Amino acid sequence: MDTDDLYSVEVPETAFRTPCGGNIGGSLESCVSFADIPGEPGAYAIRDTKLGAASPTLRFSAAEMTDFVTAITAPGDNA
């Protein structure tokens, strides 16, 4: 599925999970929440936890998530 099409799939509010703790309660909280996109294996909706349901949601296909993880775990300067 094209990434643009991922935005047409409704993701229920209850599907979002927050896997990190970060700076809980502090002003510099850095967590994200994510949800599987229904009907799209390996595709995710990701948003900032500080804004909750009001946060803009980014959507990524399985291939895009694989590329992201590969890039951030590659040895060398990833800055």
PDB file of C-alpha atoms in Angstrom:
ATOM      1  CA  MET A   1       0.000   0.000   0.000  1.00  0.00           C
ATOM      2  CA  ASP A   2       1.178   3.512  -0.819  1.00  0.00           C
ATOM      3  CA  THR A   3       2.014   5.652   2.232  1.00  0.00           C
ATOM      4  CA  ASP A   4      -0.631   8.201   1.181  1.00  0.00           C
ATOM      5  CA  ASP A   5      -3.233   5.426   1.345  1.00  0.00           C
ATOM      6  CA  LEU A   6      -2.229   4.652   4.951  1.00  0.00           C
ATOM      7  CA  TYR A   7      -3.744   7.993   5.946  1.00  0.00           C
ATOM      8  CA  SER A   8      -7.138   6.839   4.672  1.00  0.00           C
ATOM      9  CA  VAL A   9      -7.301   3.958   7.167  1.00  0.00           C
ATOM     10  CA  GLU A  10      -8.976   4.788  10.483  1.00  0.00           C
ATOM     11  CA  VAL A  11      -6.870   3.905  13.524  1.00  0.00           C
ATOM     12  CA  PRO A  12      -8.910   3.650  16.742  1.00  0.00           C
ATOM     13  CA  GLU A  13      -7.764   5.761  19.680  1.00  0.00           C
ATOM     14  CA  THR A  14      -7.605   2.624  21.833  1.00  0.00           C
ATOM     15  CA  ALA A  15      -5.005   1.076  19.493  1.00  0.00           C
ATOM     16  CA  PHE A  16      -2.243   3.512  20.498  1.00  0.00           C
ATOM     17  CA  ARG A  17       0.458   2.256  22.894  1.00  0.00           C
ATOM     18  CA  THR A  18       3.308   4.114  24.612  1.00  0.00           C
ATOM     19  CA  PRO A  19       6.332   1.817  24.910  1.00  0.00           C
ATOM     20  CA  CYS A  20       8.770   4.176  26.672  1.00  0.00           C
ATOM     21  CA  GLY A  21       9.031   5.955  29.988  1.00  0.00           C
ATOM     22  CA  GLY A  22      11.392   8.809  29.188  1.00  0.00           C
ATOM     23  CA  ASN A  23      11.185  11.816  31.460  1.00  0.00           C
ATOM     24  CA  ILE A  24       7.779  10.998  32.937  1.00  0.00           C
ATOM     25  CA  GLY A  25       6.123  14.114  34.243  1.00  0.00           C
ATOM     26  CA  GLY A  26       8.984  16.383  33.254  1.00  0.00           C
ATOM     27  CA  SER A  27       8.800  19.244  30.803  1.00  0.00           C
ATOM     28  CA  LEU A  28      11.117  17.423  28.400  1.00  0.00           C
ATOM     29  CA  GLU A  29       9.037  14.258  27.975  1.00  0.00           C
ATOM     30  CA  SER A  30      10.244  12.559  24.812  1.00  0.00           C
ATOM     31  CA  CYS A  31       7.949   9.599  24.209  1.00  0.00           C
ATOM     32  CA  VAL A  32       5.910   8.648  21.214  1.00  0.00           C
ATOM     33  CA  SER A  33       2.893   6.401  20.997  1.00  0.00           C
ATOM     34  CA  PHE A  34       2.211   4.091  18.114  1.00  0.00           C
ATOM     35  CA  ALA A  35      -0.515   1.868  16.750  1.00  0.00           C
ATOM     36  CA  ASP A  36      -0.659  -0.864  14.157  1.00  0.00           C
ATOM     37  CA  ILE A  37      -2.623   0.307  11.124  1.00  0.00           C
ATOM     38  CA  PRO A  38      -5.553  -2.111  10.730  1.00  0.00           C
ATOM     39  CA  GLY A  39      -5.274  -4.343   7.669  1.00  0.00           C
ATOM     40  CA  GLU A  40      -1.691  -3.249   6.908  1.00  0.00           C
ATOM     41  CA  PRO A  41       0.834  -5.692   8.432  1.00  0.00           C
ATOM     42  CA  GLY A  42       3.950  -3.899   9.676  1.00  0.00           C
ATOM     43  CA  ALA A  43       2.494  -0.422   9.095  1.00  0.00           C
ATOM     44  CA  TYR A  44       2.274   2.018  11.990  1.00  0.00           C
ATOM     45  CA  ALA A  45       0.736   5.308  13.027  1.00  0.00           C
ATOM     46  CA  ILE A  46       3.078   7.300  15.292  1.00  0.00           C
ATOM     47  CA  ARG A  47       2.410  10.444  17.337  1.00  0.00           C
ATOM     48  CA  ASP A  48       3.788  12.576  20.164  1.00  0.00           C
ATOM     49  CA  THR A  49       2.467  11.594  23.603  1.00  0.00           C
ATOM     50  CA  LYS A  50       2.534  15.146  24.933  1.00  0.00           C
ATOM     51  CA  LEU A  51      -0.437  16.078  22.741  1.00  0.00           C
ATOM     52  CA  GLY A  52      -2.283  12.757  22.993  1.00  0.00           C
ATOM     53  CA  ALA A  53      -5.219  12.421  20.610  1.00  0.00           C
ATOM     54  CA  ALA A  54      -4.657  16.022  19.414  1.00  0.00           C
ATOM     55  CA  SER A  55      -1.212  15.124  18.049  1.00  0.00           C
ATOM     56  CA  PRO A  56      -0.694  14.949  14.311  1.00  0.00           C
ATOM     57  CA  THR A  57      -0.151  11.318  13.341  1.00  0.00           C
ATOM     58  CA  LEU A  58       2.574  10.149  10.982  1.00  0.00           C
ATOM     59  CA  ARG A  59       2.116   6.867   9.135  1.00  0.00           C
ATOM     60  CA  PHE A  60       4.775   4.505   7.893  1.00  0.00           C
ATOM     61  CA  SER A  61       4.656   1.361   5.778  1.00  0.00           C
ATOM     62  CA  ALA A  62       6.525  -1.802   6.763  1.00  0.00           C
ATOM     63  CA  ALA A  63       9.273  -0.997   4.214  1.00  0.00           C
ATOM     64  CA  GLU A  64       9.683   2.543   5.557  1.00  0.00           C
ATOM     65  CA  MET A  65       9.929   1.275   9.139  1.00  0.00           C
ATOM     66  CA  THR A  66      12.534  -1.288   8.084  1.00  0.00           C
ATOM     67  CA  ASP A  67      14.571   1.425   6.336  1.00  0.00           C
ATOM     68  CA  PHE A  68      14.315   3.649   9.434  1.00  0.00           C
ATOM     69  CA  VAL A  69      15.473   0.916  11.839  1.00  0.00           C
ATOM     70  CA  THR A  70      18.300  -0.050   9.477  1.00  0.00           C
ATOM     71  CA  ALA A  71      19.472   3.570   9.282  1.00  0.00           C
ATOM     72  CA  ILE A  72      19.426   4.247  13.013  1.00  0.00           C
ATOM     73  CA  THR A  73      21.163   0.982  13.924  1.00  0.00           C
ATOM     74  CA  ALA A  74      23.891   1.202  11.259  1.00  0.00           C
ATOM     75  CA  PRO A  75      27.419   1.736  12.592  1.00  0.00           C
ATOM     76  CA  GLY A  76      28.888   5.176  12.056  1.00  0.00           C
ATOM     77  CA  ASP A  77      27.662   8.732  12.327  1.00  0.00           C
ATOM     78  CA  ASN A  78      23.881   8.820  11.960  1.00  0.00           C
ATOM     79  CA  ALA A  79      23.453  12.397  13.120  1.00  0.00           C
TER      80      ALA A  79
END
